[in-house]
PDB file of C-alpha atoms in Angstrom:
ATOM      1  CA  MET A   1       5.187-108.142 -27.924  1.00 57.00           C
ATOM      2  CA  ASN A   2       3.569-107.890 -24.412  1.00 61.00           C
ATOM      3  CA  LYS A   3       5.887-106.189 -22.163  1.00 76.00           C
ATOM      4  CA  LYS A   4       5.498-107.112 -18.450  1.00 84.00           C
ATOM      5  CA  VAL A   5       4.446-104.011 -16.232  1.00 88.00           C
ATOM      6  CA  PRO A   6       6.209-104.376 -12.694  1.00 89.00           C
ATOM      7  CA  ASN A   7       3.525-104.695  -9.800  1.00 91.00           C
ATOM      8  CA  PRO A   8       2.917-100.989  -8.205  1.00 92.00           C
ATOM      9  CA  ILE A   9       3.534-102.505  -4.978  1.00 93.00           C
ATOM     10  CA  ASP A  10       7.115-103.561  -6.076  1.00 94.00           C
ATOM     11  CA  VAL A  11       7.612-100.423  -7.495  1.00 92.00           C
ATOM     12  CA  PHE A  12       6.700 -98.567  -4.211  1.00 92.00           C
ATOM     13  CA  VAL A  13       8.902-100.734  -2.339  1.00 94.00           C
ATOM     14  CA  GLY A  14      11.946-100.179  -4.787  1.00 94.00           C
ATOM     15  CA  SER A  15      11.315 -96.464  -4.389  1.00 91.00           C
ATOM     16  CA  ARG A  16      11.501 -96.783  -0.589  1.00 92.00           C
ATOM     17  CA  VAL A  17      14.713 -98.516  -1.047  1.00 95.00           C
ATOM     18  CA  ARG A  18      16.109 -95.823  -3.228  1.00 92.00           C
ATOM     19  CA  LEU A  19      14.851 -92.972  -0.906  1.00 88.00           C
ATOM     20  CA  ARG A  20      16.496 -94.813   2.023  1.00 91.00           C
ATOM     21  CA  ARG A  21      19.537 -95.392   0.307  1.00 91.00           C
ATOM     22  CA  LEU A  22      19.714 -91.679  -0.798  1.00 87.00           C
ATOM     23  CA  MET A  23      18.906 -90.497   2.714  1.00 85.00           C
ATOM     24  CA  VAL A  24      21.870 -92.306   4.225  1.00 87.00           C
ATOM     25  CA  GLY A  25      23.998 -91.311   1.147  1.00 87.00           C
ATOM     26  CA  MET A  26      25.013 -94.916   0.015  1.00 93.00           C
ATOM     27  CA  SER A  27      25.727 -95.451  -3.762  1.00 94.00           C
ATOM     28  CA  GLN A  28      24.186 -98.267  -5.473  1.00 95.00           C
ATOM     29  CA  GLU A  29      27.508-100.234  -5.600  1.00 97.00           C
ATOM     30  CA  ALA A  30      27.738 -99.758  -2.007  1.00 96.00           C
ATOM     31  CA  LEU A  31      24.481-101.547  -1.154  1.00 97.00           C
ATOM     32  CA  ALA A  32      25.147-104.211  -3.752  1.00 97.00           C
ATOM     33  CA  ASP A  33      28.292-105.058  -1.928  1.00 97.00           C
ATOM     34  CA  ARG A  34      26.689-105.251   1.457  1.00 97.00           C
ATOM     35  CA  LEU A  35      23.947-107.407  -0.141  1.00 97.00           C
ATOM     36  CA  GLY A  36      26.112-109.606  -2.322  1.00 97.00           C
ATOM     37  CA  VAL A  37      24.636-108.537  -5.472  1.00 97.00           C
ATOM     38  CA  THR A  38      25.451-106.561  -8.523  1.00 96.00           C
ATOM     39  CA  PHE A  39      24.666-102.660  -8.845  1.00 95.00           C
ATOM     40  CA  GLN A  40      22.239-103.731 -11.594  1.00 96.00           C
ATOM     41  CA  GLN A  41      20.152-105.814  -9.523  1.00 97.00           C
ATOM     42  CA  VAL A  42      20.071-102.931  -7.091  1.00 96.00           C
ATOM     43  CA  GLN A  43      19.033-100.856  -9.939  1.00 96.00           C
ATOM     44  CA  LYS A  44      16.342-103.398 -10.889  1.00 96.00           C
ATOM     45  CA  TYR A  45      15.011-103.677  -7.235  1.00 96.00           C
ATOM     46  CA  GLU A  46      14.585 -99.768  -6.939  1.00 94.00           C
ATOM     47  CA  LYS A  47      12.924 -99.474 -10.165  1.00 93.00           C
ATOM     48  CA  GLY A  48      10.464-102.485  -9.196  1.00 93.00           C
ATOM     49  CA  THR A  49      11.569-104.402 -12.271  1.00 94.00           C
ATOM     50  CA  ASN A  50      12.867-107.286 -10.046  1.00 95.00           C
ATOM     51  CA  ARG A  51      10.663-108.230  -6.942  1.00 95.00           C
ATOM     52  CA  ILE A  52      12.303-108.170  -3.413  1.00 97.00           C
ATOM     53  CA  SER A  53      12.341-111.524  -1.712  1.00 96.00           C
ATOM     54  CA  ALA A  54      11.368-111.553   1.934  1.00 96.00           C
ATOM     55  CA  SER A  55      15.135-112.598   3.113  1.00 96.00           C
ATOM     56  CA  ARG A  56      16.574-109.900   0.535  1.00 97.00           C
ATOM     57  CA  LEU A  57      14.150-107.240   2.123  1.00 97.00           C
ATOM     58  CA  GLN A  58      15.205-108.251   5.416  1.00 97.00           C
ATOM     59  CA  ALA A  59      19.128-107.858   4.453  1.00 97.00           C
ATOM     60  CA  ILE A  60      18.173-104.433   3.264  1.00 97.00           C
ATOM     61  CA  SER A  61      16.575-103.636   6.354  1.00 96.00           C
ATOM     62  CA  ASP A  62      19.655-104.501   8.370  1.00 96.00           C
ATOM     63  CA  VAL A  63      21.796-102.530   5.813  1.00 96.00           C
ATOM     64  CA  PHE A  64      19.754 -99.444   6.561  1.00 95.00           C
ATOM     65  CA  ARG A  65      18.924 -99.949  10.284  1.00 93.00           C
ATOM     66  CA  VAL A  66      15.078 -99.889   9.754  1.00 93.00           C
ATOM     67  CA  PRO A  67      12.078-102.208  10.281  1.00 94.00           C
ATOM     68  CA  PRO A  68      10.963-103.838   6.835  1.00 94.00           C
ATOM     69  CA  SER A  69       7.968-101.941   7.351  1.00 92.00           C
ATOM     70  CA  PHE A  70       9.570 -99.171   6.364  1.00 92.00           C
ATOM     71  CA  PHE A  71       9.591 -99.939   2.888  1.00 93.00           C
ATOM     72  CA  PHE A  72       5.751-100.391   2.824  1.00 90.00           C
ATOM     73  CA  GLN A  73       5.091 -96.933   4.418  1.00 83.00           C
ATOM     74  CA  ASP A  74       3.860 -93.782   2.929  1.00 72.00           C
ATOM     75  CA  ASP A  75       5.324 -92.184   5.677  1.00 57.00           C
ATOM     76  CA  GLU A  76       7.295 -92.972   9.039  1.00 43.00           C
ATOM     77  CA  SER A  77       4.196 -93.507  10.832  1.00 42.00           C
ATOM     78  CA  THR A  78       1.428 -95.156   8.935  1.00 38.00           C
ATOM     79  CA  ALA A  79       1.359 -98.372   7.076  1.00 38.00           C
ATOM     80  CA  PRO A  80      -0.773 -98.681   3.848  1.00 40.00           C
ATOM     81  CA  ALA A  81      -3.857-100.260   3.758  1.00 39.00           C
ATOM     82  CA  ALA A  82      -3.665-104.223   3.052  1.00 38.00           C
ATOM     83  CA  GLY A  83      -4.125-104.862  -0.580  1.00 39.00           C
ATOM     84  CA  ALA A  84      -4.062-101.262  -1.773  1.00 39.00           C
ATOM     85  CA  GLY A  85      -2.019-100.516  -4.816  1.00 40.00           C
ATOM     86  CA  HIS A  86       0.907 -98.017  -4.788  1.00 39.00           C
ATOM     87  CA  GLU A  87       1.771 -95.132  -6.905  1.00 41.00           C
ATOM     88  CA  THR A  88       4.489 -93.029  -6.543  1.00 42.00           C
ATOM     89  CA  GLY A  89       3.138 -89.831  -6.588  1.00 53.00           C
ATOM     90  CA  ASP A  90       4.767 -86.542  -7.447  1.00 59.00           C
ATOM     91  CA  VAL A  91       5.822 -86.007  -3.662  1.00 65.00           C
ATOM     92  CA  SER A  92       7.691 -89.004  -3.047  1.00 62.00           C
ATOM     93  CA  THR A  93       9.228 -88.934  -6.628  1.00 67.00           C
ATOM     94  CA  PHE A  94      10.438 -85.492  -5.762  1.00 75.00           C
ATOM     95  CA  VAL A  95      11.768 -86.399  -2.328  1.00 70.00           C
ATOM     96  CA  SER A  96      13.756 -89.511  -3.478  1.00 67.00           C
ATOM     97  CA  SER A  97      15.612 -87.346  -6.036  1.00 75.00           C
ATOM     98  CA  LYS A  98      18.937 -85.826  -5.632  1.00 78.00           C
ATOM     99  CA  GLU A  99      17.359 -82.431  -5.847  1.00 83.00           C
ATOM    100  CA  GLY A 100      14.736 -82.980  -3.317  1.00 82.00           C
ATOM    101  CA  LEU A 101      17.011 -84.502  -0.912  1.00 80.00           C
ATOM    102  CA  ASP A 102      19.667 -81.751  -1.364  1.00 83.00           C
ATOM    103  CA  LEU A 103      16.358 -79.106  -0.924  1.00 85.00           C
ATOM    104  CA  ASN A 104      15.182 -81.147   2.237  1.00 82.00           C
ATOM    105  CA  ARG A 105      18.864 -81.325   3.787  1.00 82.00           C
ATOM    106  CA  ALA A 106      19.571 -77.685   3.351  1.00 86.00           C
ATOM    107  CA  PHE A 107      16.124 -76.727   4.554  1.00 85.00           C
ATOM    108  CA  LEU A 108      16.359 -78.700   7.796  1.00 83.00           C
ATOM    109  CA  LYS A 109      19.793 -76.756   8.575  1.00 88.00           C
ATOM    110  CA  ILE A 110      17.877 -73.519   8.796  1.00 89.00           C
ATOM    111  CA  GLU A 111      17.154 -72.717  12.303  1.00 90.00           C
ATOM    112  CA  ASP A 112      15.140 -69.336  12.193  1.00 90.00           C
ATOM    113  CA  ALA A 113      11.482 -70.442  11.877  1.00 89.00           C
ATOM    114  CA  GLY A 114      10.794 -67.073  10.042  1.00 92.00           C
ATOM    115  CA  VAL A 115      13.282 -67.621   7.479  1.00 91.00           C
ATOM    116  CA  ARG A 116      11.890 -71.217   6.579  1.00 88.00           C
ATOM    117  CA  LYS A 117       8.315 -69.834   6.472  1.00 90.00           C
ATOM    118  CA  SER A 118       9.753 -67.199   4.106  1.00 91.00           C
ATOM    119  CA  ILE A 119      11.223 -69.821   2.008  1.00 89.00           C
ATOM    120  CA  ILE A 120       7.865 -71.784   1.784  1.00 88.00           C
ATOM    121  CA  GLN A 121       5.982 -68.746   0.808  1.00 90.00           C
ATOM    122  CA  LEU A 122       8.638 -67.884  -1.780  1.00 91.00           C
ATOM    123  CA  ALA A 123       8.217 -71.219  -3.347  1.00 86.00           C
ATOM    124  CA  THR A 124       4.472 -70.823  -3.065  1.00 87.00           C
ATOM    125  CA  ALA A 125       4.401 -67.988  -5.034  1.00 89.00           C
ATOM    126  CA  LEU A 126       6.970 -69.021  -7.754  1.00 88.00           C
ATOM    127  CA  SER A 127       4.603 -72.197  -8.307  1.00 84.00           C
ATOM    128  CA  LYS A 128       1.409 -69.841  -8.596  1.00 85.00           C
ATOM    129  CA  ALA A 129       3.462 -67.480 -11.020  1.00 84.00           C
ATOM    130  CA  SER A 130       4.595 -70.488 -13.031  1.00 79.00           C
ATOM    131  CA  ALA A 131       1.178 -72.243 -13.114  1.00 78.00           C
ATOM    132  CA  ALA A 132      -0.200 -68.747 -14.561  1.00 77.00           C
ATOM    133  CA  ASP A 133       2.582 -68.624 -17.043  1.00 73.00           C
ATOM    134  CA  THR A 134       1.921 -71.983 -18.206  1.00 67.00           C
ATOM    135  CA  ALA A 135      -2.014 -71.570 -18.590  1.00 64.00           C
ATOM    136  CA  GLY A 136      -0.757 -68.661 -21.065  1.00 60.00           C
ATOM    137  CA  ASP A 137      -1.774 -65.310 -18.892  1.00 52.00           C
ATOM    138  CA  ARG A 138      -0.703 -64.067 -15.757  1.00 48.00           C
ATOM    139  CA  ALA A 139      -3.310 -64.435 -13.009  1.00 48.00           C
ATOM    140  CA  GLU A 140      -4.192 -60.982 -11.666  1.00 53.00           C
ATOM    141  CA  ASN A 141      -4.263 -62.595  -7.888  1.00 54.00           C
ATOM    142  CA  ALA A 142      -0.743 -64.054  -8.553  1.00 53.00           C
ATOM    143  CA  PRO A 143       1.251 -62.935  -5.242  1.00 58.00           C
ATOM    144  CA  GLU A 144       4.003 -60.327  -5.862  1.00 59.00           C
ATOM    145  CA  LEU A 145       7.410 -61.529  -5.546  1.00 56.00           C
ATOM    146  CA  ARG A 146       9.703 -59.722  -3.487  1.00 60.00           C
ATOM    147  CA  ILE A 147      13.227 -60.327  -3.353  1.00 58.00           C
TER     148      ILE A 147
END
């Protein structure tokens, strides 16, 4: 049986709907109520399984108070090239996850730039150490972790 694969643009737009929903702290049920659909329909929109019509995208934009173009942008400032396929990469997948949003919210609450820089250095060191462990041996140049 031939399974229909969602269009990458529909998947991308759905991931942006999920990202915005999580950013504002709204449940799928609450969004579904505002749109007059079931939460299962919202799930299908977010996965890209069901395509979002133009009128529904406008309604979603109104709920989230963002322009419809928000759902087509890789970031807040640049729109993707016309006709270009979109893939949700590691960064956008992480940022739209609960852990990613929690980490970003916590990080933004840290006012001391030095502390934020130290956290970035720690995360970088941990990722390099993890990559070296995964490769089977510790790299001699791996940064030393000091806590």
